[in-house]
mmCIF file of C-alpha atoms and ligand atoms in Angstrom:
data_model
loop_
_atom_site.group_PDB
_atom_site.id
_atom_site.type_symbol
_atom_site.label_atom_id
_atom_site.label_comp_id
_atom_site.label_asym_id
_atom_site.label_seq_id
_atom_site.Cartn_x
_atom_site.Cartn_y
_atom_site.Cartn_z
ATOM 1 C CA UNK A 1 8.500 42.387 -98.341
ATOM 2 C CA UNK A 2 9.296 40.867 -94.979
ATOM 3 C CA UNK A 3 8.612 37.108 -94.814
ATOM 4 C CA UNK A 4 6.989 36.459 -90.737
ATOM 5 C CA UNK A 5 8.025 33.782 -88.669
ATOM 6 C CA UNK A 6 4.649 31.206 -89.945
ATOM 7 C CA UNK A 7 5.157 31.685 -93.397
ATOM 8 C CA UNK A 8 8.771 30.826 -92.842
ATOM 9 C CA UNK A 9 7.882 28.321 -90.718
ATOM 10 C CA UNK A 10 5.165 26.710 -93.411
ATOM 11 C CA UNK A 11 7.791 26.482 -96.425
ATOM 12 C CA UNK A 12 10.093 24.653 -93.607
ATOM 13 C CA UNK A 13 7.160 21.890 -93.005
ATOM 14 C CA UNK A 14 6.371 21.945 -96.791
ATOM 15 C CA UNK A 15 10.343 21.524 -98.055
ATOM 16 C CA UNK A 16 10.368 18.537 -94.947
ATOM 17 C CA UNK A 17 6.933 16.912 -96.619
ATOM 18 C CA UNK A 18 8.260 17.151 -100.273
ATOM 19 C CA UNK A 19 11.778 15.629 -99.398
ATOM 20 C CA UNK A 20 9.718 12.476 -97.530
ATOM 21 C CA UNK A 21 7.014 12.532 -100.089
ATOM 22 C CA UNK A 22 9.397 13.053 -103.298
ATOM 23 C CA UNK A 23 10.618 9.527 -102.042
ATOM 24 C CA UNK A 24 9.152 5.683 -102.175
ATOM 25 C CA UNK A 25 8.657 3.985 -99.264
ATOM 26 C CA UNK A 26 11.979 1.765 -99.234
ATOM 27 C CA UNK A 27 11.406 -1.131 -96.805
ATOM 28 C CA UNK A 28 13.298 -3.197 -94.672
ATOM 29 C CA UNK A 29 12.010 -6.453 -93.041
ATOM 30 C CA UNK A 30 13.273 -6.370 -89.936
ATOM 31 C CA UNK A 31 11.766 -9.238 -87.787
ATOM 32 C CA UNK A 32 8.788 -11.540 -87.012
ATOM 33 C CA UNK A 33 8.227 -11.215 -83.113
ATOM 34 C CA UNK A 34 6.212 -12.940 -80.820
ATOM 35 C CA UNK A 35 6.934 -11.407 -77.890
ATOM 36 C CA UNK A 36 7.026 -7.628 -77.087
ATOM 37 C CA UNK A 37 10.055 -8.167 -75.378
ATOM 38 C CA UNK A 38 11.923 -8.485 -78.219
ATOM 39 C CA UNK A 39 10.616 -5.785 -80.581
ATOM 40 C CA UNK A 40 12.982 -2.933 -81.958
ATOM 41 C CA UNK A 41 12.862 -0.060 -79.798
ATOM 42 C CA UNK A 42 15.208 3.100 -80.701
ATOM 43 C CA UNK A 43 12.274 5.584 -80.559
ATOM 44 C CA UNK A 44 11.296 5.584 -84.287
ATOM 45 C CA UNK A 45 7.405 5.800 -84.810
ATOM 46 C CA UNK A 46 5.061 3.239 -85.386
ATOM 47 C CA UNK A 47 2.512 2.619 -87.553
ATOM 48 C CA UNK A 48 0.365 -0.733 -87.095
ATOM 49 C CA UNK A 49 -1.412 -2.212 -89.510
ATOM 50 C CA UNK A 50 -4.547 -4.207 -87.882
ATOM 51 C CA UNK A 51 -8.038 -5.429 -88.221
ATOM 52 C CA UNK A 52 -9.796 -8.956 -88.501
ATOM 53 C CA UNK A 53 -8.203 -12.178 -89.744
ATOM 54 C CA UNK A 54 -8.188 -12.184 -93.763
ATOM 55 C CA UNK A 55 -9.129 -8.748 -94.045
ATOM 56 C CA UNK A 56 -6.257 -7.892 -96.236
ATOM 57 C CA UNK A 57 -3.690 -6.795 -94.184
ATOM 58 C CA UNK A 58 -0.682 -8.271 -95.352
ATOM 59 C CA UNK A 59 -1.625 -7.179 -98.824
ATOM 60 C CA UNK A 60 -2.148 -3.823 -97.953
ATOM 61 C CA UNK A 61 1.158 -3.525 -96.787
ATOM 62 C CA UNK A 62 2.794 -5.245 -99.793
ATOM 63 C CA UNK A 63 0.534 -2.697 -101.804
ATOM 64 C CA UNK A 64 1.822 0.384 -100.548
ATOM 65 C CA UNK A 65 5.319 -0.657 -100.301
ATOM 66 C CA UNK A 66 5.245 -1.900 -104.054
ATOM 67 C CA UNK A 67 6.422 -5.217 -103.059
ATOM 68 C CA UNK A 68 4.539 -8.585 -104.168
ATOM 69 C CA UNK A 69 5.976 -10.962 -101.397
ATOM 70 C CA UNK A 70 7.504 -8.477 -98.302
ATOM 71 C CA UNK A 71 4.457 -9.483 -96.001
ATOM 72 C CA UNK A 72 3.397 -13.338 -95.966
ATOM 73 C CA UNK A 73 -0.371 -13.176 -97.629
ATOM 74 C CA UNK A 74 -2.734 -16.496 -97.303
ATOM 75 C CA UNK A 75 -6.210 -17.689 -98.636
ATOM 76 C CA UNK A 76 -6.145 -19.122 -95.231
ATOM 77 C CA UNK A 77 -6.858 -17.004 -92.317
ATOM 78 C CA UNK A 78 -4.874 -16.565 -89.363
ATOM 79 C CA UNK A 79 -1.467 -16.295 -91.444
ATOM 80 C CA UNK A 80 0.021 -13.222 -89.509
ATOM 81 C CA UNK A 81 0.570 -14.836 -85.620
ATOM 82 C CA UNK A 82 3.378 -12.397 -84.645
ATOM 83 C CA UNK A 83 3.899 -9.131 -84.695
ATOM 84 C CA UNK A 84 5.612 -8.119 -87.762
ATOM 85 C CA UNK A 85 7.891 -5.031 -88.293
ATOM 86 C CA UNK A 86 8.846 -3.386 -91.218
ATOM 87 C CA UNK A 87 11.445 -0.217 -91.084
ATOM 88 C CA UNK A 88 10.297 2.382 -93.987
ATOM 89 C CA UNK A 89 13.257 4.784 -95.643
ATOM 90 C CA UNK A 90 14.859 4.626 -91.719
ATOM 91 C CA UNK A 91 12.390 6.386 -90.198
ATOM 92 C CA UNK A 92 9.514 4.711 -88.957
ATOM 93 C CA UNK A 93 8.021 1.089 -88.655
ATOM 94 C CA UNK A 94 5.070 -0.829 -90.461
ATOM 95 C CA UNK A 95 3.899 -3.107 -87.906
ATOM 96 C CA UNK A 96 1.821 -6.257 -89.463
ATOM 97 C CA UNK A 97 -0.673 -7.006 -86.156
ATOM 98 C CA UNK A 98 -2.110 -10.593 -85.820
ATOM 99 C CA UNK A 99 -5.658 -10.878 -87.264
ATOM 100 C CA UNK A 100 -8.233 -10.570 -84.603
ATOM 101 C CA UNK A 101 -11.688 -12.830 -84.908
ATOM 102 C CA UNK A 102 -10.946 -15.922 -86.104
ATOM 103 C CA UNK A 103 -13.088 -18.847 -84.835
ATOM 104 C CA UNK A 104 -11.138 -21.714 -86.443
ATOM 105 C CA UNK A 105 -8.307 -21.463 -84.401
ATOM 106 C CA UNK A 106 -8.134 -22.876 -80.639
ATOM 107 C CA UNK A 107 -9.539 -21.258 -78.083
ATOM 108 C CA UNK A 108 -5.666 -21.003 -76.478
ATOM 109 C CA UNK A 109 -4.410 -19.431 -80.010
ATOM 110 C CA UNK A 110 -7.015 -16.760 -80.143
ATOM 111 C CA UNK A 111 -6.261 -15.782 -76.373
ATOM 112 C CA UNK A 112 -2.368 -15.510 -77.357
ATOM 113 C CA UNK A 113 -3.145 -13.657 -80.283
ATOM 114 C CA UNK A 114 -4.966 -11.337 -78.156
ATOM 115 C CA UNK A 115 -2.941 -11.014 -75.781
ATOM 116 C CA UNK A 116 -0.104 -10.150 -78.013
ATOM 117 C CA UNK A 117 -1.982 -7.168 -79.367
ATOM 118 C CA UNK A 118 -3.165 -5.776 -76.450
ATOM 119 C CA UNK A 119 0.401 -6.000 -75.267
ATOM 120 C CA UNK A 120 1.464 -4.038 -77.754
ATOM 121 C CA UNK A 121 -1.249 -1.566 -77.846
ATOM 122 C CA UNK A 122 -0.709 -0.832 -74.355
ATOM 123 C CA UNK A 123 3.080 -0.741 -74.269
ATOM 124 C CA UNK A 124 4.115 0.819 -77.478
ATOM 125 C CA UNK A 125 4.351 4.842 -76.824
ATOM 126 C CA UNK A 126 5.996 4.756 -80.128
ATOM 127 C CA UNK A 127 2.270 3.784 -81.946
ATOM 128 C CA UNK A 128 1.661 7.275 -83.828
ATOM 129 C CA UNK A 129 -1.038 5.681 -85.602
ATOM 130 C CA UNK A 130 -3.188 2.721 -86.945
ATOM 131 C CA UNK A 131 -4.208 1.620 -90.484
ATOM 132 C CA UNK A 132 -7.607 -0.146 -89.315
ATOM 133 C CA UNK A 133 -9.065 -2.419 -92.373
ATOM 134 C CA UNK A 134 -12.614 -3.571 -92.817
ATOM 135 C CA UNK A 135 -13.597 -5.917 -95.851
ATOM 136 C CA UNK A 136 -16.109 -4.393 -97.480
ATOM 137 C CA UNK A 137 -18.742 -7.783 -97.599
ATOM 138 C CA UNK A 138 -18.684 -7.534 -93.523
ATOM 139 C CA UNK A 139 -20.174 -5.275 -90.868
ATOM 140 C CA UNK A 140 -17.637 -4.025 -88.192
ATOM 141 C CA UNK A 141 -17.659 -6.238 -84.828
ATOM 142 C CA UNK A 142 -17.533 -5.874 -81.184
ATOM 143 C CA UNK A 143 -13.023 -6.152 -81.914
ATOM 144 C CA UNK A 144 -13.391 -3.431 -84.115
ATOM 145 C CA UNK A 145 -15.505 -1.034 -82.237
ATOM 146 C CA UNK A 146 -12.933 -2.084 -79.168
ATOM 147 C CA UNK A 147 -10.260 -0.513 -80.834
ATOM 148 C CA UNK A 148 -11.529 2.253 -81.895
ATOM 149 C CA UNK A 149 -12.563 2.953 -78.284
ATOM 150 C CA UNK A 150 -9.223 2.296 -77.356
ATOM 151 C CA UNK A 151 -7.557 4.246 -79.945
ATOM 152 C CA UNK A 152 -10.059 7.110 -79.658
ATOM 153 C CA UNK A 153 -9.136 7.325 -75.736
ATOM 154 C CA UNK A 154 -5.850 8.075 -76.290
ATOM 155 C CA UNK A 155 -5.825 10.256 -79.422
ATOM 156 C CA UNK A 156 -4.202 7.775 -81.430
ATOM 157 C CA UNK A 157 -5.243 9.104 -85.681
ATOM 158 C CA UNK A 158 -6.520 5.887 -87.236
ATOM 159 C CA UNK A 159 -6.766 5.637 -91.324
ATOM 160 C CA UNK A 160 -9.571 3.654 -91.997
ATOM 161 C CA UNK A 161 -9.438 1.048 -95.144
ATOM 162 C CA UNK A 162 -12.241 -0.474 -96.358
ATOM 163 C CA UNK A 163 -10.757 -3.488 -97.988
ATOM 164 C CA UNK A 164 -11.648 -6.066 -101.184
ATOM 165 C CA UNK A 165 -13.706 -3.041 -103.287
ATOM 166 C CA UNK A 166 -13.244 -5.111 -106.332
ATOM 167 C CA UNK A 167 -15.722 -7.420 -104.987
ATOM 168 C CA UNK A 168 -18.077 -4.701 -105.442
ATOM 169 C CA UNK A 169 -19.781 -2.832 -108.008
ATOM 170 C CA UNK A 170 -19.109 0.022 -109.216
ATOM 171 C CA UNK A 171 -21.808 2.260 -108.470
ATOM 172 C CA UNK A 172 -22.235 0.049 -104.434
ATOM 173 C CA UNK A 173 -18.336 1.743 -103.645
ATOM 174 C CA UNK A 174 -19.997 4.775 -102.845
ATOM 175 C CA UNK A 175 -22.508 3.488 -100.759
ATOM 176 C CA UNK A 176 -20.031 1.318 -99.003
ATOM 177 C CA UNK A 177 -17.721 4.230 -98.416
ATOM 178 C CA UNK A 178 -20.321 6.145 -96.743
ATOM 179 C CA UNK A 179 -22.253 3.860 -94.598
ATOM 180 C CA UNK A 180 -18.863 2.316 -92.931
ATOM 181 C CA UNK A 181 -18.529 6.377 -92.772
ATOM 182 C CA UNK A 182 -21.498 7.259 -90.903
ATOM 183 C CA UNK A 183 -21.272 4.038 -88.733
ATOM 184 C CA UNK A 184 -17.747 4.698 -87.182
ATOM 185 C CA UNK A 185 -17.829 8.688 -87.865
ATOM 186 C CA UNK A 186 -14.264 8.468 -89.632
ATOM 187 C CA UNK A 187 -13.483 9.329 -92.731
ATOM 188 C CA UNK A 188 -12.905 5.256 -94.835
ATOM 189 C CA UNK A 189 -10.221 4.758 -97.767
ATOM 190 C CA UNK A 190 -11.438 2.245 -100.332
ATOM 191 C CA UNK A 191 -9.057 -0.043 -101.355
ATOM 192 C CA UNK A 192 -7.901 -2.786 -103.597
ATOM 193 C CA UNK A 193 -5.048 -4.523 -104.484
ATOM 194 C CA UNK A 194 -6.668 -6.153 -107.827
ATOM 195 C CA UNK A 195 -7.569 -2.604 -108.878
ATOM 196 C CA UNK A 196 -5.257 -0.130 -107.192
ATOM 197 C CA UNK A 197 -7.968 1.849 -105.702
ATOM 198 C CA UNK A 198 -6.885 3.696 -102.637
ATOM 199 C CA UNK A 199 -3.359 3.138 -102.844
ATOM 200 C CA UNK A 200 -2.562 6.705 -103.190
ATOM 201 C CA UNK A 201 -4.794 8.118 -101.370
ATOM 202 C CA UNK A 202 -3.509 5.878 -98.191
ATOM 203 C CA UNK A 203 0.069 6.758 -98.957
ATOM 204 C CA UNK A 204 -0.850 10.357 -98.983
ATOM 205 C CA UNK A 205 -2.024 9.628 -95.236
ATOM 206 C CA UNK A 206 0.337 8.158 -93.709
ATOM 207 C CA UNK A 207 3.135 10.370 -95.494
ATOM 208 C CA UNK A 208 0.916 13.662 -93.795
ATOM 209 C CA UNK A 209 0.938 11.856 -90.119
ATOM 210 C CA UNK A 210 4.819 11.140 -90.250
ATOM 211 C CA UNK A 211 5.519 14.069 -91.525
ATOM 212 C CA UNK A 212 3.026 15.755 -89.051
ATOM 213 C CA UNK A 213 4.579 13.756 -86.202
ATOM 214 C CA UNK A 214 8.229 15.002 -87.343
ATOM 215 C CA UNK A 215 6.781 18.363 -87.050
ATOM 216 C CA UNK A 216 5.311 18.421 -83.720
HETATM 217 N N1 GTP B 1 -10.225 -9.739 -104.243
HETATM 218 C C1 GTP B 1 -9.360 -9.282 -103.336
HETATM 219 N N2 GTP B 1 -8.736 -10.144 -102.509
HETATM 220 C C2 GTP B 1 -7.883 -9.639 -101.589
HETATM 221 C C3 GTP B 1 -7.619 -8.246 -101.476
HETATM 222 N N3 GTP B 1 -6.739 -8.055 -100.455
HETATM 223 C C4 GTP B 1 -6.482 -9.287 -99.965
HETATM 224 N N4 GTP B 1 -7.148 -10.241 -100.630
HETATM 225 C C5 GTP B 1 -7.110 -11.706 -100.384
HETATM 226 O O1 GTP B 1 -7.579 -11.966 -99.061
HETATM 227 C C6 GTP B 1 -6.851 -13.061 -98.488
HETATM 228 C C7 GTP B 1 -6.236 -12.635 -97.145
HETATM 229 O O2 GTP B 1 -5.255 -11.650 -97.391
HETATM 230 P P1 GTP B 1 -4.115 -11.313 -96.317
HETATM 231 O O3 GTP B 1 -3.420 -10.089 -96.830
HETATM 232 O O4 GTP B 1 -3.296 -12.521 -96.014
HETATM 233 O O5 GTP B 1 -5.020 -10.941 -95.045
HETATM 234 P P2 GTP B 1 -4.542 -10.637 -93.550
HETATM 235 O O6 GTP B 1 -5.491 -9.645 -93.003
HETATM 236 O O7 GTP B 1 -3.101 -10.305 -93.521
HETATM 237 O O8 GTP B 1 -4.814 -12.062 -92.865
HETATM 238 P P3 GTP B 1 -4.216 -12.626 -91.468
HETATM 239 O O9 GTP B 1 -2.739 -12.479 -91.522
HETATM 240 O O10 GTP B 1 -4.697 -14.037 -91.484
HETATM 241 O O11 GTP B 1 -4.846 -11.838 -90.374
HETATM 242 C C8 GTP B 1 -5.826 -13.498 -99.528
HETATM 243 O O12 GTP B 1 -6.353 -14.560 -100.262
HETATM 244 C C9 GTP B 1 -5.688 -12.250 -100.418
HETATM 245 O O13 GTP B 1 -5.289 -12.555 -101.738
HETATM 246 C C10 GTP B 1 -8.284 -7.354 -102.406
HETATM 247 O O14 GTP B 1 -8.120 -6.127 -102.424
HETATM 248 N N5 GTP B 1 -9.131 -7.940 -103.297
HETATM 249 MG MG1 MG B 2 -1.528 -11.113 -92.478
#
């Protein structure tokens, strides 16, 4: 039986997927920056990691890299100032973003904070895509809808995480889920780190997008 040109090209894409997929995510901490200046830039892809200050993000990240202490986690918000950039198996960067929102801080701070993510938003053509978390005790703000303009505009897949599930119970994760869901219109992810819910589900994600992104 003849094999065409799609199916042949389909067991390509699928042998490409399994030899990322068949693999952990082995990370690299490569540098704390806080100016885009100085970022790595040799073309690999970019994945950022962002949403509001305490939301989870550092944990996330040391959640689906296996790795207790890789990103700097605090009870006190406003622990992630820079932009932080992990390399993943050599082929494509986790980028810890600064949390947006946080009132405590000066007036100055938040505006440097800001402008250090809209920096990079606007001059990283490597971004392929953003892991945007919302705790699950907290509606979405005016930042979050922001981004998702912003993202949306330019085509940019986002994975949306609704964070701190153990905090809810069991039968309210549903309901959670699909209000943040209808809200935004995007599919949400919900996680935990205290449970594990999520985790590989998530992975699954952002393995498809790289491996999409290789494809293209
Ligand atoms: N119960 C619970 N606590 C969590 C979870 N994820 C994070 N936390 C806690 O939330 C707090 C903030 O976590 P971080 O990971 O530092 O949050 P962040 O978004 O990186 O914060 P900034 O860097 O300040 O923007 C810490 O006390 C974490 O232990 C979770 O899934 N469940
Ligand atoms: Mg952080």
């Amino acid at each position: 039986m003849a094999v065409g040109a799609e199916t042949l090209a389909r067991s390509y894409s699928d042998k490409r997927r399994l030899s990322i997929s068949s693999r952990k995510f082995e990370a690299k901490f490569v540098g704390s920056f806080f100016d885009l200046k100085q970022v790595p830039r040799d073309r690999r892809p970019q994945i950022a990691i962002a949403g509001r200050s305490n939301v989870g993000k550092s944990s996330l990240l040391n959640q689906i890299l296996g790795q207790k202490k890789l990103a700097k986690v605090s009870s006190t918000p406003g622990k992630t100032r820079s932009l932080n950039f992990f390399l993943i198996n050599d082929q494509f960067y986790f980028v810890d973003l600064p949390g947006y929102g946080y009132a405590k801080v000066s007036k100055q701070m938040r505006q440097d904070w800001g402008k250090l993510i809209e920096d990079y938003l606007n001059k990283s053509p490597e971004l392929i895509g953003m892991v945007l978390l919302l705790d699950c005790r907290r509606e979405p703000t005016g930042e979050d809808f922001t981004l998702l303009e912003w993202l949306g505009a330019r085509e940019i897949p986002v994975m949306m995480v609704v964070t701190k599930m153990d905090k809810l119970s069991r039968g309210k994760i549903n309901d959670k889920v699909r209000q943040v869901e209808t809200e935004l219109e995007l599919p949400a992810i919900p996680f935990s780190v205290k449970t594990g819910l999520g985790k590989q589900e998530l992975i699954g994600s952002i393995l498809d997008l790289v491996t999409d992104h290789r494809n293209r």
